[in-house]
Coordinates of C-alpha atoms and ligand atoms in Angstrom, one line a residue:
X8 CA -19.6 20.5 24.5
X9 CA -23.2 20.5 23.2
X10 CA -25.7 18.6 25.4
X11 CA -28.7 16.6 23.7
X12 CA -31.1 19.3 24.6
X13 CA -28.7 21.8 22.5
X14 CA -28.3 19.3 19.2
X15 CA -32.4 18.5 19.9
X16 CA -33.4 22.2 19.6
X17 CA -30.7 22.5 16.5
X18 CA -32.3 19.2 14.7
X19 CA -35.7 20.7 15.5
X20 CA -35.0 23.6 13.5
X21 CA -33.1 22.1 10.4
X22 CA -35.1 18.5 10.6
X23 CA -38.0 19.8 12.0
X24 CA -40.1 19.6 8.5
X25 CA -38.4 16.1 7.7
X26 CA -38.4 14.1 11.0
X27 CA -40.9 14.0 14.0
X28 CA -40.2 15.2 17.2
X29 CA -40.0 11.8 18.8
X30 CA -37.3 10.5 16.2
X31 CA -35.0 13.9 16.8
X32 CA -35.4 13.4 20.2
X33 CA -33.9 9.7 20.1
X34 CA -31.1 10.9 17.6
X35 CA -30.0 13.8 19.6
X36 CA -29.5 11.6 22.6
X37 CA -26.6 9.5 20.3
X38 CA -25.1 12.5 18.7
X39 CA -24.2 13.7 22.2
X40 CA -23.1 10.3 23.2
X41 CA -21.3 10.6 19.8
X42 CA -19.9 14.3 20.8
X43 CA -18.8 12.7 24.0
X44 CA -16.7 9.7 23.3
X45 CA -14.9 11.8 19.9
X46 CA -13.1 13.8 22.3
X47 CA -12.6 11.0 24.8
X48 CA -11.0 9.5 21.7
X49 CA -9.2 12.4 20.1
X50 CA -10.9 11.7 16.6
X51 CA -12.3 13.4 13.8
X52 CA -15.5 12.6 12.1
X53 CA -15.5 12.9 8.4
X54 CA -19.4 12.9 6.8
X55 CA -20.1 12.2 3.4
X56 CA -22.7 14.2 1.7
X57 CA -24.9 11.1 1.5
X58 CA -25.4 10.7 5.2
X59 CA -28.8 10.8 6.5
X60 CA -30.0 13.7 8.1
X61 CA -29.7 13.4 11.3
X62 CA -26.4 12.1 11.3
X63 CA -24.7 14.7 8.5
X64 CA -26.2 17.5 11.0
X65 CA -24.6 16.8 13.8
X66 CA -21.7 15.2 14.3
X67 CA -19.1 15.9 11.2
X68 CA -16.5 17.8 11.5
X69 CA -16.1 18.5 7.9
X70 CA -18.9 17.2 5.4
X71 CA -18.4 17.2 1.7
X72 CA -17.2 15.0 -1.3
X73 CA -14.6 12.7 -1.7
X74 CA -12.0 15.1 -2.5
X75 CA -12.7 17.5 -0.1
X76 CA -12.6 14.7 2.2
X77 CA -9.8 13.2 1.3
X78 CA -8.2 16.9 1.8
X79 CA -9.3 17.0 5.2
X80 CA -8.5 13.5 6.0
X81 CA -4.8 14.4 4.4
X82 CA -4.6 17.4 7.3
X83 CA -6.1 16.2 10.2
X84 CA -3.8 16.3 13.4
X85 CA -6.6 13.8 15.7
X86 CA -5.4 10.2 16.2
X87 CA -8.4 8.6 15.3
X88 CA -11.0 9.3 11.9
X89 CA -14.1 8.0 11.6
X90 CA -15.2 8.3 8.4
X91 CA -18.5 8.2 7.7
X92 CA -18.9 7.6 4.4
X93 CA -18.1 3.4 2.4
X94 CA -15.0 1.7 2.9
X95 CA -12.7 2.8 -0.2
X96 CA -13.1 6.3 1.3
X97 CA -11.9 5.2 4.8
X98 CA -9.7 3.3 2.9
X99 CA -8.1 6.5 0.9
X100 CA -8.0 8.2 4.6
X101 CA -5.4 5.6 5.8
X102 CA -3.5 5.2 2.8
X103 CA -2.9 9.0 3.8
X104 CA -2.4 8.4 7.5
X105 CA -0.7 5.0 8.2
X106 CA 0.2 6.0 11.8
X107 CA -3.6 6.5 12.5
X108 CA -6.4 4.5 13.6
X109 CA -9.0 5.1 10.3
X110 CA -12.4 3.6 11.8
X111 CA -14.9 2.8 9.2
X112 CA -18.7 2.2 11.4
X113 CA -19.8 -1.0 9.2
X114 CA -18.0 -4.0 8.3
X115 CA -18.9 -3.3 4.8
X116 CA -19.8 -0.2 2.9
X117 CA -19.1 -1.6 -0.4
X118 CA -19.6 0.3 -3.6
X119 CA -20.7 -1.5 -7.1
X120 CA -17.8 0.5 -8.7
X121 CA -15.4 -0.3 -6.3
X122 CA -16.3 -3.7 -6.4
X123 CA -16.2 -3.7 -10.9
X124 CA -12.5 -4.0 -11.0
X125 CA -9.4 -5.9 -9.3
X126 CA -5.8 -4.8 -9.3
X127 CA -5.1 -7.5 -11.4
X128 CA -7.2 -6.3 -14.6
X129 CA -5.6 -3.2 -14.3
X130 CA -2.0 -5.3 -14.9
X131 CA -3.8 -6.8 -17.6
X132 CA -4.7 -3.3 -19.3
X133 CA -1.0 -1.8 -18.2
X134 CA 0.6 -4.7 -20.4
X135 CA -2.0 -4.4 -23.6
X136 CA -1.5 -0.6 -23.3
X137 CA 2.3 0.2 -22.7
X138 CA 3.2 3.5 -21.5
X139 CA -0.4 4.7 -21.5
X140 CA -1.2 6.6 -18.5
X141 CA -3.9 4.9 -15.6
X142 CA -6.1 7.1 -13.9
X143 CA -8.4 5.6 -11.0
X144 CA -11.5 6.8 -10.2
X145 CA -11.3 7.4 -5.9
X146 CA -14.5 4.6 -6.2
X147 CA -11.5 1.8 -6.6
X148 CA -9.7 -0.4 -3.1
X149 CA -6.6 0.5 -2.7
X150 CA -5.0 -2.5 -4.6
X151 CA -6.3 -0.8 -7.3
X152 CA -4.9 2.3 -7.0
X153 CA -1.9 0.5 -6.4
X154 CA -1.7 0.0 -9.9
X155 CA -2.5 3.2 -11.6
X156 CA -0.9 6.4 -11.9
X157 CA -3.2 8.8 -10.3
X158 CA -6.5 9.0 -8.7
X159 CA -9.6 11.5 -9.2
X160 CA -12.8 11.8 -7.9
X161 CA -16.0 13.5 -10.0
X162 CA -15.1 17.1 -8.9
X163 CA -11.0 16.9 -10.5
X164 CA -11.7 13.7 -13.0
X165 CA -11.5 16.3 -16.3
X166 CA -8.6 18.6 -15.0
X167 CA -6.8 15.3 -13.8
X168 CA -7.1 13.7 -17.5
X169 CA -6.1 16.9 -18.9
X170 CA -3.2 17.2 -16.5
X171 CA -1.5 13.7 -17.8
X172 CA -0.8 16.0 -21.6
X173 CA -1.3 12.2 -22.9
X174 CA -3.2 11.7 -26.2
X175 CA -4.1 8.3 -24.8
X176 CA -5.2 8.0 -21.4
X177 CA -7.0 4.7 -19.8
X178 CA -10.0 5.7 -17.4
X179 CA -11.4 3.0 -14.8
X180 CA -13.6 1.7 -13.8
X181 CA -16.9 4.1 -13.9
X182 CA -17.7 3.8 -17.8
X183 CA -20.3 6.7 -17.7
X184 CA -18.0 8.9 -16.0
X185 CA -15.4 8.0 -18.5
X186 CA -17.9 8.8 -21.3
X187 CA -18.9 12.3 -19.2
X188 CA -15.1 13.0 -18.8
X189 CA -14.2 12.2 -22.8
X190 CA -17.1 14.6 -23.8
X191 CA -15.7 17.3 -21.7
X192 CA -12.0 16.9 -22.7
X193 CA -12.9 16.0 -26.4
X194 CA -12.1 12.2 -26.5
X195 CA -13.3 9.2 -28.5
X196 CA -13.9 6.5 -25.9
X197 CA -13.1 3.0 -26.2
X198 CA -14.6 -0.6 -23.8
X199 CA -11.8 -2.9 -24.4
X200 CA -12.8 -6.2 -22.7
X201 CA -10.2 -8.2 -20.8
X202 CA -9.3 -11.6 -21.8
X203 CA -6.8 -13.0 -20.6
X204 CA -3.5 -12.3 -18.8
X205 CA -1.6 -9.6 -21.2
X206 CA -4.5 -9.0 -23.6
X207 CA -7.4 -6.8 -24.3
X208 CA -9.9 -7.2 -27.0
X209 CA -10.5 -3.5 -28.6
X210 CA -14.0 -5.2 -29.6
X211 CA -14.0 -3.7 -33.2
X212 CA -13.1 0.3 -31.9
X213 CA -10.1 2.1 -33.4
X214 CA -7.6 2.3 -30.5
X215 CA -5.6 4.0 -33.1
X216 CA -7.9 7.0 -33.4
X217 CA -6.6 10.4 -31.4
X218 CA -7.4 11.5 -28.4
X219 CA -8.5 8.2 -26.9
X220 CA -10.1 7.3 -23.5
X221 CA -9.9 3.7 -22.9
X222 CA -13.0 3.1 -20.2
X223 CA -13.6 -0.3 -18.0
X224 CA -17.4 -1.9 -18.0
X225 CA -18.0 -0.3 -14.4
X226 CA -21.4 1.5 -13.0
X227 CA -22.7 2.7 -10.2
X228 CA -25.5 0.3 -9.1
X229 CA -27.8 3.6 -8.2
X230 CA -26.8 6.5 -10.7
X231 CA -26.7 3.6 -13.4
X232 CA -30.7 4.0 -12.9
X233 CA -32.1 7.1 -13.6
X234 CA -32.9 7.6 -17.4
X235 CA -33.5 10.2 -20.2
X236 CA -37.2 9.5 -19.9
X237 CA -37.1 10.4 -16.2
X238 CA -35.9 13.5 -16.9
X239 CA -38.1 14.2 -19.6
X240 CA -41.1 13.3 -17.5
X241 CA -40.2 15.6 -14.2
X242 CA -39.4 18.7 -16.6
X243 CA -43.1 17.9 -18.2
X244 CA -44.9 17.8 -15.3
X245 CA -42.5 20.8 -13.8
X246 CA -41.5 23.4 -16.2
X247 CA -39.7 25.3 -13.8
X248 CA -37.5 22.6 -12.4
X249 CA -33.7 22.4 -12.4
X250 CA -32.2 19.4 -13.0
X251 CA -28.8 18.2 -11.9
X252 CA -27.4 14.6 -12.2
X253 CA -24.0 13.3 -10.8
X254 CA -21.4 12.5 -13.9
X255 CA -22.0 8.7 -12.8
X256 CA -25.0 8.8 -14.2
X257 CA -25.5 8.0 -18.8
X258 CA -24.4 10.4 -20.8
X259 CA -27.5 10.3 -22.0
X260 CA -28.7 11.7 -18.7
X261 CA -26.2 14.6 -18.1
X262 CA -26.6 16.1 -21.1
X263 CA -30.1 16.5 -20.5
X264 CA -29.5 18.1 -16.9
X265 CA -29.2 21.5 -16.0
X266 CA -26.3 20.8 -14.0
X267 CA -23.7 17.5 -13.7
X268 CA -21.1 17.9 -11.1
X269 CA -19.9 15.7 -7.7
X270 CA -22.4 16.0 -4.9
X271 CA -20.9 19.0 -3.2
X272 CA -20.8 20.6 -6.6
X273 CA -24.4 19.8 -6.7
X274 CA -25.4 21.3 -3.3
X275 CA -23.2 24.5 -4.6
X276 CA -25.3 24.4 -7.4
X277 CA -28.3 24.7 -6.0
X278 CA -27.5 26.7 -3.3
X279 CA -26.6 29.7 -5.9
X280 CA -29.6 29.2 -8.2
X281 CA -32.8 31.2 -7.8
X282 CA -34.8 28.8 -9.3
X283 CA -37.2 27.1 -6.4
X284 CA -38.0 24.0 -7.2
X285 CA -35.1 21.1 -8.2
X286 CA -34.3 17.4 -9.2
X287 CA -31.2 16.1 -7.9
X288 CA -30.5 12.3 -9.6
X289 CA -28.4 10.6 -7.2
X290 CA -28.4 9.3 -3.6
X291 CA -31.6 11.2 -1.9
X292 CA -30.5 11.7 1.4
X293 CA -28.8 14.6 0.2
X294 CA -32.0 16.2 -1.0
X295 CA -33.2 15.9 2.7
X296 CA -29.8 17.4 3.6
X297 CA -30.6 20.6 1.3
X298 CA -33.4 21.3 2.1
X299 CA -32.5 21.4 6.0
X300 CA -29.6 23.6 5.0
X301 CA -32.0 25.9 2.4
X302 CA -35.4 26.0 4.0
X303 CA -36.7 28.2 0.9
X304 CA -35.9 25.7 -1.4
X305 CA -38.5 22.4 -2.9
X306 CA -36.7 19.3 -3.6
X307 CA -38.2 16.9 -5.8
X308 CA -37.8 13.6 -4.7
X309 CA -37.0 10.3 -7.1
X310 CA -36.3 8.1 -3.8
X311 CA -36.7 4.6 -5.3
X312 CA -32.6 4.3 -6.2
X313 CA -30.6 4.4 -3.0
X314 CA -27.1 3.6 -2.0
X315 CA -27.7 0.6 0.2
X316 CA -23.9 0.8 1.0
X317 CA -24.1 4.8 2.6
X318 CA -27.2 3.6 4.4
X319 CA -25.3 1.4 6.1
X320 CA -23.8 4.1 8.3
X321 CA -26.3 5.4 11.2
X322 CA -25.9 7.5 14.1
X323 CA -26.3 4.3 16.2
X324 CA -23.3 2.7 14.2
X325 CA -20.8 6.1 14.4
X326 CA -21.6 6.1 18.2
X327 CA -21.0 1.8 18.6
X328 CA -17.3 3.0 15.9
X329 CA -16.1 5.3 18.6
X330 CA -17.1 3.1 21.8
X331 CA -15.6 -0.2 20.6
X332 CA -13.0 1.3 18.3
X333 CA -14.5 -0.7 15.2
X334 CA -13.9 -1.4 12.4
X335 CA -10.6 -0.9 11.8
X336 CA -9.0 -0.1 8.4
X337 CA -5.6 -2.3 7.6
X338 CA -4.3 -1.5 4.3
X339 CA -0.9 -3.4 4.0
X340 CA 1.8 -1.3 3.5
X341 CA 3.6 -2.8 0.4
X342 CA 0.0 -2.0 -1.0
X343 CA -0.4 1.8 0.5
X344 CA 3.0 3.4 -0.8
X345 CA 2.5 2.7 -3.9
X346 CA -1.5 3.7 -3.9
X347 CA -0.1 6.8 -1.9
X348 CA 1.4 7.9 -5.2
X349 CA -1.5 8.4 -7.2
X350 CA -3.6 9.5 -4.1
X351 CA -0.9 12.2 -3.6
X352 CA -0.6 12.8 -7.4
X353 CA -4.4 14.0 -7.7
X354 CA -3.9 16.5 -4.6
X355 CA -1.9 17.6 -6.5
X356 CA -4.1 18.9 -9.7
X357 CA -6.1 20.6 -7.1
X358 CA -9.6 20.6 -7.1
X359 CA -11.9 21.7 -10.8
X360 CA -13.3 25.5 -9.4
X361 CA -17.1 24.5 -9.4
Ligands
13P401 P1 -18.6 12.5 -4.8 O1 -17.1 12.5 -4.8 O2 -19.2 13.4 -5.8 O3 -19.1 12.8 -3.4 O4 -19.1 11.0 -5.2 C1 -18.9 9.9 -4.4 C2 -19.9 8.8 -4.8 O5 -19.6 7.7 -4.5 C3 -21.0 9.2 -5.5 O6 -21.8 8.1 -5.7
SF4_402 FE1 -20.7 3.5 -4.9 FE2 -22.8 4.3 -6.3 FE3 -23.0 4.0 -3.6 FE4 -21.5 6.0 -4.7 S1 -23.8 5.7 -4.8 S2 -20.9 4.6 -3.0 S3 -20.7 5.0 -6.5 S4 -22.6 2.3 -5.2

């Protein structure tokens, strides 16, 4: 097992450029204390793309996206996963593994889109829309999921809409990665809004119009953010830059990116480009993550839109997760066989080849 002078001379060479010596000193200390108590526990530590540095670096097992997560998560053999990442995550980690303890290290990590829709809107939509499929995005609580057909995350979300052969599918609850998703299969997308129990107003669209995607009024409270005119004003002061935005950003946004994909897609992206300096809209801890991964690489950074819910998760926190086994995920099982379904469902479609 790796001692804290072994992860201290690691950090200094991929960190070294982003974090003093005194702060990798201090985080190399709790990773080993982390290292320790995850075999004492017989767990697996999951890492979200969006963790800080010195966490992402050091004590994941496997780091990547929501679906590749939710892959691992699906195979692991360990009793225990920590998943460092928000709660619907852990939460799509037990719904796979209900004889496991799934620790989450916050008592939150909430997520805006997560938070934009209840199970019971979704019965509301099912009843105004007979017989029309219900995909979920992953960013939903397992309620949700309940309720819908099949799941997908930003790396599947097109070749899971494709896969339903449905003229009409409904989409929730990320509007703009409804509105991504339609542009890529070829849909018309409609906002219904909900009002009450059994009924939908179409609020003047054509539902009658082929190839329909019937979206929900969620966002992401960070990708919701960036604008055209950012772009426009990066690529004017830096000619040379590539810009790639997740698909929960506008429309607007993507199509004047270089690149939209889900954030491992993104690191991919940039990992095969030769272009040297880049602009990635979305959480910005994953810049810092590139950049120790790709030292030849310049990262622009537009830092003022984080995910307060992903910063939530800290070294410190991982480390207290393991010690005092907390928190525990509970997702009743009435509630997690029939969000298995669609979880199980989208592993099936298999991944979009990025
Ligand atoms: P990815 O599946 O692309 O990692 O996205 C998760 C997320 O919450 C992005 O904000
Ligand atoms: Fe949710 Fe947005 Fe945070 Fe991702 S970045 S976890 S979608 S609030």
């Amino acid at each position: 097992m790796k001692t804290a002078q072994d992860i201290y001379r690691d950090l200094q060479s991929s960190l070294g450029d982003v974090l003093p010596d005194a702060e990798l000193f201090i985080k190399a200390e709790v990773a080993a204390e982390v290292l320790r108590l995850k075999v004492e526990r017989d767990a697996v530590i999951l890492g979200h793309n969006y963790m800080e540095p010195a966490l992402f670096h050091t004590v994941p097992d496997f780091q990547g996206d929501s679906l590749e997560l939710s892959r691992r998560a699906a195979e692991t053999d360990k009793s225990v996963i920590v998943f460092c990442g928000v709660r619907f995550m852990a939460e799509t980690a037990k719904i796979l593994n209900p004889t496991k303890t799934v620790l989450l290290p916050t008592e939150k990590g909430g997520c805006s889109l997560a938070e934009s829709i209840t199970a019971a809107d979704v019965r509301v939509l099912r009843e105004a829309y007979p017989g029309v499929p219900i995909v979920t995005y992953i960013n939903t609580y397992a309620d949700v999921k309940a309720e819908c057909d099949i799941c997908c995350t930003s790396s599947n979300a097109a070749a899971v809409v494709e896969s339903l052969k449905s003229d009409t599918v409904i989409f929730l609850p990320d509007e703009f990665l409804a509105r991504n998703v339609a542009r890529e299969t070829g849909r018309h997308v409609i906002v219904p809004s909900v009002l009450r129990k059994g009924a939908v107003a179409a609020n003047g669209d054509d539902t009658t119009v082929e190839h329909t995607m019937i979206a929900w009024q969620g966002r992401c409270e960070v990708h919701e953010l960036f604008t055209p005119e950012d772009v426009d004003v990066v690529r004017k002061q830096y000619p040379d830059v590539m810009i790639l935005a997740h698909p929960e950003c506008s429309p607007e946004v993507t199509a004047k990116a270089d690149f939209s994909g889900s954030t491992t897609a993104m690191i991919r992206a940039v990992e095969r480009s030769k272009a040297k300096r880049f602009l990635l809209l979305t959480e910005c801890s994953m810049g810092d993550n590139i950049v120790a991964a790709n030292p030849g690489k310049e990262l622009l950074r537009l830092c003022s839109h984080r995910c307060p819910h992903m910063h939530e998760i800290t070294l410190e926190q991982t480390r207290d997760s393991l010690q005092f086994m907390r928190w525990e995920i509970d997702v009743p099982e009435h509630i997690r066989v029939r969000a298995l379904r669609a979880v199980e469902r989208m592993l099936a479609v298999g991944p979009k080849i990025d």
